Short mmCIF file of C-alpha atoms in Angstrom, two decimals:
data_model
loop_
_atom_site.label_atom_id
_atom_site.label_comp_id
_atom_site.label_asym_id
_atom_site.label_seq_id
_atom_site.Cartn_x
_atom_site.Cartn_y
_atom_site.Cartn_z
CA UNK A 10 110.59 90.94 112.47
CA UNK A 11 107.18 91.51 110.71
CA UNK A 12 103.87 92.00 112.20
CA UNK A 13 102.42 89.16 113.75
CA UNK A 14 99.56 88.63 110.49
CA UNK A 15 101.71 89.98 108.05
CA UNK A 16 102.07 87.23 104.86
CA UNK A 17 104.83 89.17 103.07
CA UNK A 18 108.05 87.97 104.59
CA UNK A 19 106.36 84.08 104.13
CA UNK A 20 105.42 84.93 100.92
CA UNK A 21 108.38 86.49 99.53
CA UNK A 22 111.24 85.81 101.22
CA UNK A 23 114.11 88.38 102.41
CA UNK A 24 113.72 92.28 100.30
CA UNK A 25 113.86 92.62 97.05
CA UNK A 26 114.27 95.39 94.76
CA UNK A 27 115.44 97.06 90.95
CA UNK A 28 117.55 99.14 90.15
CA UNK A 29 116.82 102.82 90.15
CA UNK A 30 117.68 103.10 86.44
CA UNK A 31 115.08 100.74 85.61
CA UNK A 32 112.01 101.56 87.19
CA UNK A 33 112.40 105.58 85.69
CA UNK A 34 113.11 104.04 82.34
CA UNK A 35 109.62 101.97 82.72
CA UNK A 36 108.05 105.55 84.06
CA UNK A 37 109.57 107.27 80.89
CA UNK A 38 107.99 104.50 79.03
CA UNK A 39 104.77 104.88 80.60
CA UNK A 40 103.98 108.39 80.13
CA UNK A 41 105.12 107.87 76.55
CA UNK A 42 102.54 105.10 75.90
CA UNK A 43 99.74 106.68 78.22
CA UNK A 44 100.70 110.83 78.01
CA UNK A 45 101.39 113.22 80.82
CA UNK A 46 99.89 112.81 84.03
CA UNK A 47 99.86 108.82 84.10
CA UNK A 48 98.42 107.36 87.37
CA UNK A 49 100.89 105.02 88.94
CA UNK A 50 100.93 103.14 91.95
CA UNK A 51 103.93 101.61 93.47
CA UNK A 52 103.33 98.20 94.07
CA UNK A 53 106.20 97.48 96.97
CA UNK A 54 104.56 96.51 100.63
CA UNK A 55 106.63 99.08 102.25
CA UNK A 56 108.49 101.62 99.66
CA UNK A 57 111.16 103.17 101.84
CA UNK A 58 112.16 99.70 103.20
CA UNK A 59 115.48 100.31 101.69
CA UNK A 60 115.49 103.76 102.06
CA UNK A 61 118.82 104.65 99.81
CA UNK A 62 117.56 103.59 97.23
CA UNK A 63 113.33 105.01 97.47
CA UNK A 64 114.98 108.67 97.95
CA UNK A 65 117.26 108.11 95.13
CA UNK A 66 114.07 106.76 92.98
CA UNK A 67 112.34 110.02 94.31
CA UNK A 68 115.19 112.51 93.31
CA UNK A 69 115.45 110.72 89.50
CA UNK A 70 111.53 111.23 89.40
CA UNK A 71 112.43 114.96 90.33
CA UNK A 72 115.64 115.34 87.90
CA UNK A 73 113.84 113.94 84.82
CA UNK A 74 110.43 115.93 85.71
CA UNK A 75 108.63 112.77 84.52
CA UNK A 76 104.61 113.75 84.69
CA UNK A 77 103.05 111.45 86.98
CA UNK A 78 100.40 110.99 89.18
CA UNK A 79 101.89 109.06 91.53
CA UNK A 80 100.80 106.59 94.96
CA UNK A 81 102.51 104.05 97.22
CA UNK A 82 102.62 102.38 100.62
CA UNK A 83 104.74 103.51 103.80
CA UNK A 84 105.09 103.42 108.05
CA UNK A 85 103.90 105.77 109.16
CA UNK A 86 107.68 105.91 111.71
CA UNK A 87 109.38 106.78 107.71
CA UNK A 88 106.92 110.09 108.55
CA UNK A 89 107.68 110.69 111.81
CA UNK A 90 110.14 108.84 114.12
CA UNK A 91 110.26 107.61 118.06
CA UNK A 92 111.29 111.33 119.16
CA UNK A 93 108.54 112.70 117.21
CA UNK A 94 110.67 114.55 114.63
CA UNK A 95 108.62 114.74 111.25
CA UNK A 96 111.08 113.69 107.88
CA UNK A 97 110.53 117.03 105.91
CA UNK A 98 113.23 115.53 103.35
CA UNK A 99 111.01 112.56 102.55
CA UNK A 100 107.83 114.96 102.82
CA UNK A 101 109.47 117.32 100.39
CA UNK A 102 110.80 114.62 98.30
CA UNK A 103 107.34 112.80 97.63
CA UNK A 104 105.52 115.90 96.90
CA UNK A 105 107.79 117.08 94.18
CA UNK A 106 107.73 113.68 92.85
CA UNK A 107 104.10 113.68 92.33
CA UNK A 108 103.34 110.66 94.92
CA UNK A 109 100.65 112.28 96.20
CA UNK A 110 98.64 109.51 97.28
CA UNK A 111 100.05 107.73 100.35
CA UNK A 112 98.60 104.47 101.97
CA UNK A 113 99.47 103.99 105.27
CA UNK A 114 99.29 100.26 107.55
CA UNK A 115 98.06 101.94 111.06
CA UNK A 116 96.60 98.65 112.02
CA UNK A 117 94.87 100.33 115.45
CA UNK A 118 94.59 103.41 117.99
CA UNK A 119 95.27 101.51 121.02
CA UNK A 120 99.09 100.82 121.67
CA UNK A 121 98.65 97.33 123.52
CA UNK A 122 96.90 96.57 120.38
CA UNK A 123 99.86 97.35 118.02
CA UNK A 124 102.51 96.20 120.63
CA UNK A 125 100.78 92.91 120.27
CA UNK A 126 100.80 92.86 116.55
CA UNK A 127 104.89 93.44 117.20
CA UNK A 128 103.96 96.62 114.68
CA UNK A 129 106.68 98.34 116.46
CA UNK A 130 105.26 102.35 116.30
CA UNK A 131 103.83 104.26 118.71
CA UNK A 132 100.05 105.78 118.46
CA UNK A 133 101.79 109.03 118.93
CA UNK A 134 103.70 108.50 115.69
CA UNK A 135 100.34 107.62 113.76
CA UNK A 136 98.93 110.64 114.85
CA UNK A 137 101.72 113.09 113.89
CA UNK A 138 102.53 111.26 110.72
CA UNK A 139 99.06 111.66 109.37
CA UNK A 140 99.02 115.67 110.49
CA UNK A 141 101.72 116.04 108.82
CA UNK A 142 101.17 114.56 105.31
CA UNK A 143 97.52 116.16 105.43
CA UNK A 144 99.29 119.47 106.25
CA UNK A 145 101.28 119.08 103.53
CA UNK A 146 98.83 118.37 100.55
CA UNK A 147 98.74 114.59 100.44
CA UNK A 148 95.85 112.00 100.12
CA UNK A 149 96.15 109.35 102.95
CA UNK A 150 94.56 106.50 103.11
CA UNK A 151 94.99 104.20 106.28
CA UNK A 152 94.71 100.29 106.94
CA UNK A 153 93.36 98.84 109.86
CA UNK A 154 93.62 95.36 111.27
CA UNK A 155 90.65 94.53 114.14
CA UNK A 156 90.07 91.97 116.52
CA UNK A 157 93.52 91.57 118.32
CA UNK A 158 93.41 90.07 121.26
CA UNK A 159 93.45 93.24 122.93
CA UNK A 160 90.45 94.53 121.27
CA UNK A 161 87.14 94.89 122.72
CA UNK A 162 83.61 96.19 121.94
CA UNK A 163 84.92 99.79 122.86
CA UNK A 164 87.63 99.98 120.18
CA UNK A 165 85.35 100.55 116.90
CA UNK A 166 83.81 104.04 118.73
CA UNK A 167 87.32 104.88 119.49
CA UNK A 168 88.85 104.06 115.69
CA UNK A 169 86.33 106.29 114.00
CA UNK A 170 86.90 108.77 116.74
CA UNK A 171 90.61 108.55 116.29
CA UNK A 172 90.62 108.81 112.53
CA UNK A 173 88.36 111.55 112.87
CA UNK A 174 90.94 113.55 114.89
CA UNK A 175 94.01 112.72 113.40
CA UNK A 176 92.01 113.78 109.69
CA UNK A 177 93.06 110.53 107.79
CA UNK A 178 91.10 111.29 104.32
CA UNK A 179 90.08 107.32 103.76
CA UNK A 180 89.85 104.13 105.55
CA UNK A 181 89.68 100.83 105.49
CA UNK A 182 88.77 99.03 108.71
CA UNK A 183 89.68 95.27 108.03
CA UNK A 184 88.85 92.26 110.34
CA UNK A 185 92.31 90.16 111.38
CA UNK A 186 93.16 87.29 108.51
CA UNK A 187 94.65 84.20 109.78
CA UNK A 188 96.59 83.72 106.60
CA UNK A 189 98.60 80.62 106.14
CA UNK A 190 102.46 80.72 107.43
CA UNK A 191 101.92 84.02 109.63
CA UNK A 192 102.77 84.00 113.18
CA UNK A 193 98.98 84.63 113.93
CA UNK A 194 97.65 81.62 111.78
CA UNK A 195 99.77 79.29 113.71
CA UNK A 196 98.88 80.69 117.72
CA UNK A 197 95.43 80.76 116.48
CA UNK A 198 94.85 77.54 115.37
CA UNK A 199 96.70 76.34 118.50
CA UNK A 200 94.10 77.88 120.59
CA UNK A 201 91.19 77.16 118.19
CA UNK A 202 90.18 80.21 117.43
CA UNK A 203 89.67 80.11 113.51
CA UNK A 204 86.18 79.90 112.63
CA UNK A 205 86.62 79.72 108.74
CA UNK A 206 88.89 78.01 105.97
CA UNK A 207 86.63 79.29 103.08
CA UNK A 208 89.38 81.04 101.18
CA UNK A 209 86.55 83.63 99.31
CA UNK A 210 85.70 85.19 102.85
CA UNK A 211 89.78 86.00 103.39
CA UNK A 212 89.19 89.39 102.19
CA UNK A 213 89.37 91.82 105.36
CA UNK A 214 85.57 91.65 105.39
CA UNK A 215 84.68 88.52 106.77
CA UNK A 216 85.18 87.75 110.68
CA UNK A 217 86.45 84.19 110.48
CA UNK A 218 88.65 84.33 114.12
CA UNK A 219 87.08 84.06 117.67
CA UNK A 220 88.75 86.98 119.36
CA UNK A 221 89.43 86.73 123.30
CA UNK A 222 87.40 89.94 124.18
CA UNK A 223 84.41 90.01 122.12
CA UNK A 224 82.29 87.68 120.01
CA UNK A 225 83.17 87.13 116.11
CA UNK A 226 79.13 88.54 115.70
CA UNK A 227 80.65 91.37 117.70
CA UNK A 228 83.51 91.97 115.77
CA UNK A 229 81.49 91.71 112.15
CA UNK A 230 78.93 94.38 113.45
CA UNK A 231 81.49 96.37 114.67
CA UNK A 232 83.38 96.75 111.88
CA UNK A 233 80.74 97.36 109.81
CA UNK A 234 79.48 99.47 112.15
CA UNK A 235 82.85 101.50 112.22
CA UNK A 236 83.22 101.76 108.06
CA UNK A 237 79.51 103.05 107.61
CA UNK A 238 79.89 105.68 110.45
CA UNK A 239 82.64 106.86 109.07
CA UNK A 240 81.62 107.38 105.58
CA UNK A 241 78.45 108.75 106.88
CA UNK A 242 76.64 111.14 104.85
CA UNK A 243 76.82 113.79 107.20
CA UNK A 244 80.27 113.54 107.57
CA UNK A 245 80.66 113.95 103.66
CA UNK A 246 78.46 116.37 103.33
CA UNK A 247 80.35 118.52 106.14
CA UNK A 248 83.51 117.90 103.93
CA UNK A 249 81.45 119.31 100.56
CA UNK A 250 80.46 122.40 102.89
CA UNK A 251 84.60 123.04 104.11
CA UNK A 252 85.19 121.85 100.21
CA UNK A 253 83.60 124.62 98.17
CA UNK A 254 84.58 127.73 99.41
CA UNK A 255 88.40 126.43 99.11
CA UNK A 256 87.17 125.51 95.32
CA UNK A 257 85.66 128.71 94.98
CA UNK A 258 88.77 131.02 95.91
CA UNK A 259 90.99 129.70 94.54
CA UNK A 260 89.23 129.83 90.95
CA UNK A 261 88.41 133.02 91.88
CA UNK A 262 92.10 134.01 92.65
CA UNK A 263 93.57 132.78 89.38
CA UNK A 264 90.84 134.16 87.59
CA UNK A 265 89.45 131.46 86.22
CA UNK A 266 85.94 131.30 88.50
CA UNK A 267 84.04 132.27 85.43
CA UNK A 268 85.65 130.71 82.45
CA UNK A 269 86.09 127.39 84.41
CA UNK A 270 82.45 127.45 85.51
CA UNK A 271 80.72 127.73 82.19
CA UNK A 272 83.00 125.16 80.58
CA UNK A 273 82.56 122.43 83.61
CA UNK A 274 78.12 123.34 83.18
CA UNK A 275 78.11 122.71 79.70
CA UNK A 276 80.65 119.21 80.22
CA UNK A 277 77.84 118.36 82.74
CA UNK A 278 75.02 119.08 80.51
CA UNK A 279 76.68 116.98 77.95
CA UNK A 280 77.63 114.33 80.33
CA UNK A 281 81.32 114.42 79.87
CA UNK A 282 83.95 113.09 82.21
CA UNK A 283 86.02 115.68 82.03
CA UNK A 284 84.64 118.31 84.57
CA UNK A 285 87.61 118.01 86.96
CA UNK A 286 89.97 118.47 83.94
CA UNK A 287 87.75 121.37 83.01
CA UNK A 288 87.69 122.98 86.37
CA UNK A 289 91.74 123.09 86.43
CA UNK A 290 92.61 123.99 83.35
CA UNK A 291 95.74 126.71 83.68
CA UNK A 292 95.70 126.87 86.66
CA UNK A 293 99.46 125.94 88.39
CA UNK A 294 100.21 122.72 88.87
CA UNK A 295 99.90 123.30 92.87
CA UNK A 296 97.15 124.57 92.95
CA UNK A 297 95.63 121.83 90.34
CA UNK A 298 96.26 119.64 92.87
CA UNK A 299 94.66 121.42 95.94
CA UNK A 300 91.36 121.32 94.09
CA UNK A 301 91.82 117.31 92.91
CA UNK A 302 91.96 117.08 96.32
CA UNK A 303 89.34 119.40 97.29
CA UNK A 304 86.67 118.16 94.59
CA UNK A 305 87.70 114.34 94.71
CA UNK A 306 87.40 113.71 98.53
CA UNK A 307 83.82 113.89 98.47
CA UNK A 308 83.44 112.08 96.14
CA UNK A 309 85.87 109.42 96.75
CA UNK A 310 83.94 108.96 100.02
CA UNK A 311 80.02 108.95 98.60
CA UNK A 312 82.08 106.21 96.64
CA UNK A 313 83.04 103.91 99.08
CA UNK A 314 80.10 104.73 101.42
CA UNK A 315 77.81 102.91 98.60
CA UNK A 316 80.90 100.30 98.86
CA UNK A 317 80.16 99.69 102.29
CA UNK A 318 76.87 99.01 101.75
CA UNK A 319 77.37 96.45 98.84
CA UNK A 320 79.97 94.61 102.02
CA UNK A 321 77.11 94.74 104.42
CA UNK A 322 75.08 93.14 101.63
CA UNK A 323 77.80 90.46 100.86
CA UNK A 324 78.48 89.56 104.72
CA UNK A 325 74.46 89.50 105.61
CA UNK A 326 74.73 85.65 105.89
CA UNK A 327 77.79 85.58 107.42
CA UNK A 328 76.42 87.96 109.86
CA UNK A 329 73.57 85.82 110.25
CA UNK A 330 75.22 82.83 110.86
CA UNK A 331 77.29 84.53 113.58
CA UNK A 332 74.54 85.53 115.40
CA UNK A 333 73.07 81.49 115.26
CA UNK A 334 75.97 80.43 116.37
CA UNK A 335 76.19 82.52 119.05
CA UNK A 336 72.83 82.15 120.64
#
Protein backbone atom coordinates (compact mmCIF):
# COMPACT_ATOMS: atom_id res chain seq x y z
CA UNK A 1 0.00 0.00 0.00
CA UNK A 2 1.10 3.69 -0.52
CA UNK A 3 0.99 6.49 1.84
CA UNK A 4 -2.23 7.71 2.68
CA UNK A 5 -1.65 11.33 0.28
CA UNK A 6 0.49 9.75 -2.03
CA UNK A 7 -0.99 10.40 -5.93
CA UNK A 8 1.49 8.03 -7.62
CA UNK A 9 -0.11 4.64 -7.48
CA UNK A 10 -3.63 6.68 -8.76
CA UNK A 11 -1.75 8.32 -11.15
CA UNK A 12 0.24 5.69 -12.65
CA UNK A 13 -0.94 2.56 -12.08
CA UNK A 14 1.11 -0.70 -10.89
CA UNK A 15 5.49 -0.10 -11.38
CA UNK A 16 6.93 0.54 -14.26
CA UNK A 17 10.32 0.51 -15.50
CA UNK A 18 13.21 0.20 -18.70
CA UNK A 19 15.48 -1.80 -19.27
CA UNK A 20 18.91 -1.37 -17.84
CA UNK A 21 20.47 -1.31 -21.34
CA UNK A 22 18.50 1.59 -22.20
CA UNK A 23 18.68 4.10 -19.70
CA UNK A 24 22.98 3.79 -19.82
CA UNK A 25 22.69 4.05 -23.55
CA UNK A 26 20.56 7.48 -23.00
CA UNK A 27 23.44 8.40 -20.18
CA UNK A 28 26.17 7.59 -22.87
CA UNK A 29 24.18 9.78 -25.07
CA UNK A 30 23.96 12.48 -22.69
CA UNK A 31 27.41 13.08 -21.73
CA UNK A 32 28.16 12.91 -25.44
CA UNK A 33 25.75 15.78 -26.29
CA UNK A 34 26.40 17.79 -22.94
CA UNK A 35 30.37 16.60 -21.98
CA UNK A 36 31.67 15.05 -18.81
CA UNK A 37 30.15 15.73 -15.66
CA UNK A 38 26.39 16.05 -16.92
CA UNK A 39 23.87 16.74 -14.08
CA UNK A 40 21.16 14.14 -14.08
CA UNK A 41 18.37 13.50 -12.00
CA UNK A 42 16.46 10.34 -11.91
CA UNK A 43 13.03 11.03 -12.36
CA UNK A 44 11.40 7.59 -10.71
CA UNK A 45 9.22 8.35 -7.30
CA UNK A 46 11.10 5.75 -5.51
CA UNK A 47 14.40 4.40 -7.48
CA UNK A 48 15.15 1.16 -5.68
CA UNK A 49 11.43 0.12 -5.87
CA UNK A 50 12.58 -2.76 -7.89
CA UNK A 51 15.69 -3.11 -6.40
CA UNK A 52 17.34 -5.84 -9.01
CA UNK A 53 17.22 -3.90 -11.37
CA UNK A 54 18.41 0.02 -9.58
CA UNK A 55 21.70 -1.98 -8.35
CA UNK A 56 22.18 -3.44 -11.68
CA UNK A 57 21.60 0.28 -13.25
CA UNK A 58 24.19 1.37 -10.51
CA UNK A 59 26.91 -1.32 -11.31
CA UNK A 60 26.54 -0.50 -15.43
CA UNK A 61 26.99 3.28 -14.34
CA UNK A 62 30.19 1.89 -12.48
CA UNK A 63 31.43 -0.63 -15.38
CA UNK A 64 31.15 1.98 -18.17
CA UNK A 65 32.66 4.90 -15.82
CA UNK A 66 30.08 7.17 -17.49
CA UNK A 67 30.88 10.94 -15.96
CA UNK A 68 27.91 12.05 -14.26
CA UNK A 69 26.68 14.10 -11.73
CA UNK A 70 24.08 12.23 -10.64
CA UNK A 71 20.57 12.62 -8.08
CA UNK A 72 17.43 10.60 -7.32
CA UNK A 73 14.70 9.77 -4.83
CA UNK A 74 14.70 6.85 -2.13
CA UNK A 75 13.16 5.47 1.61
CA UNK A 76 14.97 6.16 3.70
CA UNK A 77 14.28 1.87 5.09
CA UNK A 78 16.50 1.15 1.31
CA UNK A 79 19.27 3.07 3.82
CA UNK A 80 18.73 1.48 6.78
CA UNK A 81 16.24 -1.33 7.62
CA UNK A 82 13.73 -2.33 10.74
CA UNK A 83 16.85 -3.88 12.72
CA UNK A 84 18.77 -0.84 12.12
CA UNK A 85 21.43 -2.40 9.86
CA UNK A 86 22.74 0.40 7.39
CA UNK A 87 22.95 -1.05 3.35
CA UNK A 88 26.76 -0.29 2.82
CA UNK A 89 26.27 -2.15 -0.70
CA UNK A 90 23.72 0.42 -1.85
CA UNK A 91 25.84 3.24 0.03
CA UNK A 92 28.91 2.08 -1.81
CA UNK A 93 27.11 1.52 -4.94
CA UNK A 94 25.58 5.16 -5.27
CA UNK A 95 28.72 6.87 -4.41
CA UNK A 96 30.79 5.26 -7.07
CA UNK A 97 28.06 5.90 -9.40
CA UNK A 98 28.18 9.54 -8.93
CA UNK A 99 24.44 9.87 -7.40
CA UNK A 100 25.49 12.02 -5.01
CA UNK A 101 22.49 13.90 -4.43
CA UNK A 102 19.78 11.92 -2.62
CA UNK A 103 16.15 13.17 -1.87
CA UNK A 104 14.57 11.54 0.73
CA UNK A 105 10.28 11.43 1.60
CA UNK A 106 10.64 11.63 5.65
CA UNK A 107 7.19 13.04 5.80
CA UNK A 108 7.57 13.74 9.92
CA UNK A 109 9.58 13.14 13.32
CA UNK A 110 6.76 11.88 15.25
CA UNK A 111 5.95 8.08 14.63
CA UNK A 112 2.03 8.31 15.24
CA UNK A 113 2.37 10.84 12.60
CA UNK A 114 3.96 8.50 9.95
CA UNK A 115 2.02 5.38 11.24
CA UNK A 116 -0.97 7.39 10.26
CA UNK A 117 0.26 8.30 6.87
CA UNK A 118 0.65 4.14 6.60
CA UNK A 119 4.48 5.43 5.63
CA UNK A 120 5.52 2.23 7.11
CA UNK A 121 9.32 3.34 8.68
CA UNK A 122 10.26 3.97 11.87
CA UNK A 123 11.73 7.57 13.13
CA UNK A 124 14.64 5.53 14.20
CA UNK A 125 15.28 4.52 10.59
CA UNK A 126 15.08 8.32 9.41
CA UNK A 127 17.52 9.18 11.78
CA UNK A 128 20.18 6.54 11.01
CA UNK A 129 19.57 6.68 7.31
CA UNK A 130 20.36 10.33 7.12
CA UNK A 131 23.74 9.80 9.49
CA UNK A 132 24.70 7.57 7.41
CA UNK A 133 24.51 9.09 3.87
CA UNK A 134 25.91 12.46 5.47
CA UNK A 135 28.77 10.30 6.86
CA UNK A 136 29.36 9.08 3.75
CA UNK A 137 29.68 12.24 1.45
CA UNK A 138 26.17 12.64 0.10
CA UNK A 139 23.81 15.71 -0.31
CA UNK A 140 20.35 14.91 1.29
CA UNK A 141 17.60 16.62 0.89
CA UNK A 142 14.36 15.60 2.88
CA UNK A 143 10.45 16.00 2.23
CA UNK A 144 8.07 16.70 4.75
CA UNK A 145 4.32 16.35 4.79
CA UNK A 146 2.51 18.58 7.88
CA UNK A 147 -0.72 18.74 9.33
CA UNK A 148 -1.66 14.99 9.93
CA UNK A 149 -4.08 14.48 12.12
CA UNK A 150 -1.68 13.79 14.68
CA UNK A 151 0.06 17.00 14.39
CA UNK A 152 -0.15 19.81 16.68
CA UNK A 153 1.28 23.31 17.33
CA UNK A 154 4.38 21.55 19.03
CA UNK A 155 5.51 19.58 15.96
CA UNK A 156 7.14 22.56 13.77
CA UNK A 157 9.77 23.32 17.00
CA UNK A 158 10.34 19.68 17.06
CA UNK A 159 10.90 19.20 12.95
CA UNK A 160 13.54 21.89 12.81
CA UNK A 161 14.93 20.47 15.98
CA UNK A 162 14.94 17.02 14.54
CA UNK A 163 16.47 17.92 11.22
CA UNK A 164 18.89 19.81 13.04
CA UNK A 165 20.12 16.66 14.86
CA UNK A 166 19.89 14.13 12.44
CA UNK A 167 22.14 16.90 9.95
CA UNK A 168 19.75 16.61 6.87
CA UNK A 169 21.63 19.31 4.49
CA UNK A 170 18.08 20.74 2.91
CA UNK A 171 14.46 20.76 3.53
CA UNK A 172 11.38 21.18 2.41
CA UNK A 173 8.58 21.39 4.96
CA UNK A 174 5.29 20.98 2.85
CA UNK A 175 1.66 21.43 4.15
CA UNK A 176 -0.62 17.99 3.49
CA UNK A 177 -2.32 18.10 -0.30
CA UNK A 178 -5.63 16.58 -0.58
CA UNK A 179 -4.96 15.53 -4.12
CA UNK A 180 -7.69 13.94 -6.09
CA UNK A 181 -7.98 9.88 -5.89
CA UNK A 182 -5.65 9.61 -2.66
CA UNK A 183 -6.87 7.91 0.33
CA UNK A 184 -6.59 11.33 2.21
CA UNK A 185 -8.70 13.38 -0.40
CA UNK A 186 -11.52 11.03 0.01
CA UNK A 187 -11.59 10.79 4.35
CA UNK A 188 -11.16 14.43 4.14
CA UNK A 189 -13.80 15.51 2.21
CA UNK A 190 -15.98 13.04 4.16
CA UNK A 191 -15.29 14.91 7.24
CA UNK A 192 -15.19 18.37 5.58
CA UNK A 193 -12.07 19.30 6.18
CA UNK A 194 -10.83 20.77 2.73
CA UNK A 195 -10.77 24.37 2.76
CA UNK A 196 -9.60 24.93 -0.93
CA UNK A 197 -10.22 23.55 -4.61
CA UNK A 198 -8.06 26.36 -6.21
CA UNK A 199 -5.72 24.05 -8.05
CA UNK A 200 -2.69 27.04 -8.15
CA UNK A 201 -2.45 26.86 -4.19
CA UNK A 202 -1.82 22.73 -4.50
CA UNK A 203 1.77 23.34 -4.29
CA UNK A 204 2.97 22.19 -0.65
CA UNK A 205 2.75 25.87 0.30
CA UNK A 206 -0.68 26.63 0.74
CA UNK A 207 -2.75 25.23 3.89
CA UNK A 208 -6.00 24.32 2.18
CA UNK A 209 -7.09 21.28 4.96
CA UNK A 210 -8.58 21.95 8.49
CA UNK A 211 -6.40 19.69 10.57
CA UNK A 212 -7.98 18.07 13.88
CA UNK A 213 -5.29 19.57 16.28
CA UNK A 214 -4.57 22.96 15.20
CA UNK A 215 -6.06 25.71 13.06
CA UNK A 216 -5.22 25.87 9.12
CA UNK A 217 -3.82 29.76 10.27
CA UNK A 218 -1.82 27.59 12.63
CA UNK A 219 -0.56 25.27 10.35
CA UNK A 220 0.42 28.13 7.51
CA UNK A 221 2.44 30.08 10.24
CA UNK A 222 3.93 27.15 11.35
CA UNK A 223 5.27 25.99 8.46
CA UNK A 224 6.51 29.00 7.48
CA UNK A 225 7.68 29.48 10.63
CA UNK A 226 9.60 26.05 10.50
CA UNK A 227 11.29 26.71 6.72
CA UNK A 228 12.59 30.31 7.70
CA UNK A 229 14.09 29.04 11.07
CA UNK A 230 15.72 26.63 9.49
CA UNK A 231 17.39 28.45 6.77
CA UNK A 232 18.19 31.08 9.23
CA UNK A 233 21.10 33.14 8.67
CA UNK A 234 22.78 32.19 11.63
CA UNK A 235 22.47 28.78 10.99
CA UNK A 236 24.20 29.35 7.49
CA UNK A 237 26.56 31.37 8.57
CA UNK A 238 27.64 28.69 11.34
CA UNK A 239 27.86 26.23 8.32
CA UNK A 240 30.31 28.95 6.28
CA UNK A 241 32.40 29.09 9.68
CA UNK A 242 32.64 24.74 9.92
CA UNK A 243 32.87 25.23 5.84
CA UNK A 244 36.15 27.06 5.34
CA UNK A 245 38.66 25.57 7.25
CA UNK A 246 37.59 22.06 5.54
CA UNK A 247 38.01 24.25 2.13
CA UNK A 248 41.12 25.56 3.28
CA UNK A 249 43.01 22.14 4.09
CA UNK A 250 42.27 20.44 1.84
CA UNK A 251 43.61 23.02 -0.92
CA UNK A 252 46.27 23.34 1.21
CA UNK A 253 46.99 19.50 1.28
CA UNK A 254 46.98 18.99 -2.47
CA UNK A 255 48.85 21.97 -2.92
CA UNK A 256 46.76 23.86 -4.71
CA UNK A 257 45.78 26.69 -1.79
CA UNK A 258 47.71 29.21 -3.75
CA UNK A 259 47.30 28.52 -7.40
CA UNK A 260 43.52 27.86 -6.84
CA UNK A 261 43.14 31.10 -4.89
CA UNK A 262 44.52 33.57 -7.35
CA UNK A 263 42.69 31.97 -10.27
CA UNK A 264 39.08 31.84 -8.32
CA UNK A 265 40.02 36.17 -7.25
CA UNK A 266 40.62 37.09 -10.61
CA UNK A 267 37.20 34.77 -11.98
CA UNK A 268 35.49 36.92 -9.25
CA UNK A 269 36.90 40.15 -10.30
CA UNK A 270 35.82 39.34 -13.75
CA UNK A 271 32.53 38.04 -12.73
CA UNK A 272 32.83 34.57 -14.07
CA UNK A 273 30.82 31.56 -13.08
CA UNK A 274 33.33 29.41 -12.91
CA UNK A 275 34.91 29.91 -9.37
CA UNK A 276 33.85 26.47 -8.08
CA UNK A 277 35.35 24.91 -11.27
CA UNK A 278 38.37 27.06 -10.56
CA UNK A 279 38.72 26.16 -6.97
CA UNK A 280 38.86 22.23 -7.92
CA UNK A 281 40.79 22.09 -10.64
CA UNK A 282 43.26 18.77 -10.23
CA UNK A 283 42.40 18.07 -7.47
CA UNK A 284 40.98 14.07 -7.19
CA UNK A 285 37.80 13.47 -8.03
CA UNK A 286 36.97 12.74 -4.14
CA UNK A 287 38.10 15.27 -2.92
CA UNK A 288 36.40 17.60 -5.81
CA UNK A 289 33.48 16.53 -4.42
CA UNK A 290 34.07 17.17 -0.63
CA UNK A 291 34.56 20.83 -1.48
CA UNK A 292 31.22 20.98 -4.01
CA UNK A 293 29.83 20.02 -1.04
CA UNK A 294 31.64 22.14 1.30
CA UNK A 295 31.36 25.48 -0.87
CA UNK A 296 27.75 24.74 -2.31
CA UNK A 297 25.84 24.13 1.01
CA UNK A 298 25.97 27.59 1.95
CA UNK A 299 25.07 28.67 -0.67
CA UNK A 300 22.40 26.37 -1.64
CA UNK A 301 20.81 27.46 1.67
CA UNK A 302 21.24 31.60 1.39
CA UNK A 303 19.37 30.31 -1.83
CA UNK A 304 16.39 28.95 -0.65
CA UNK A 305 16.31 31.15 2.52
CA UNK A 306 15.53 34.19 -0.07
CA UNK A 307 13.04 31.35 -1.50
CA UNK A 308 11.28 31.25 1.59
CA UNK A 309 10.78 34.62 1.72
CA UNK A 310 9.38 35.05 -1.89
CA UNK A 311 6.59 31.89 -0.31
CA UNK A 312 5.86 34.05 2.65
CA UNK A 313 5.28 36.82 0.11
CA UNK A 314 3.06 34.59 -2.19
CA UNK A 315 0.91 33.04 0.84
CA UNK A 316 0.49 36.71 2.66
CA UNK A 317 -3.23 36.67 1.55
CA UNK A 318 -3.77 33.34 2.13
CA UNK A 319 -2.39 33.88 5.49
CA UNK A 320 -4.58 36.70 5.86
CA UNK A 321 -7.57 35.18 4.98
CA UNK A 322 -6.88 32.37 7.48
CA UNK A 323 -6.61 34.50 10.17
CA UNK A 324 -10.37 36.27 9.07
CA UNK A 325 -11.71 33.27 8.97
CA UNK A 326 -10.67 32.24 12.05
CA UNK A 327 -11.60 35.11 14.23
Amino acid sequence: DSCEFCSVIQMCGRMKYRPVESVLEELQRLIRIYGPGVSVFFCSDNFFAYKKQAIALLKGIIELDLDIEGGLQMRADTICNRKMEINEEILSLMWDARIRMQYLGLESPKQETLDSYNKRLKVEQIEFAVKALVAKGFHTHGMFALGGDTDDEKVFRELVKFCHRIGIHTVQFLNLMPLPGTPLTARLESEDRVLSREWWKYNGNFAVIIPKQMSSYSLQMGSAWASAKFYSRTWTIWLILLSLPKILWLLLKYNRLKLNAIKAAYALLTKKKNILKILTDKLPSHVQTEMKLAISLPVIRLWALNQVKKVKAQVRPHMRSLRENQA
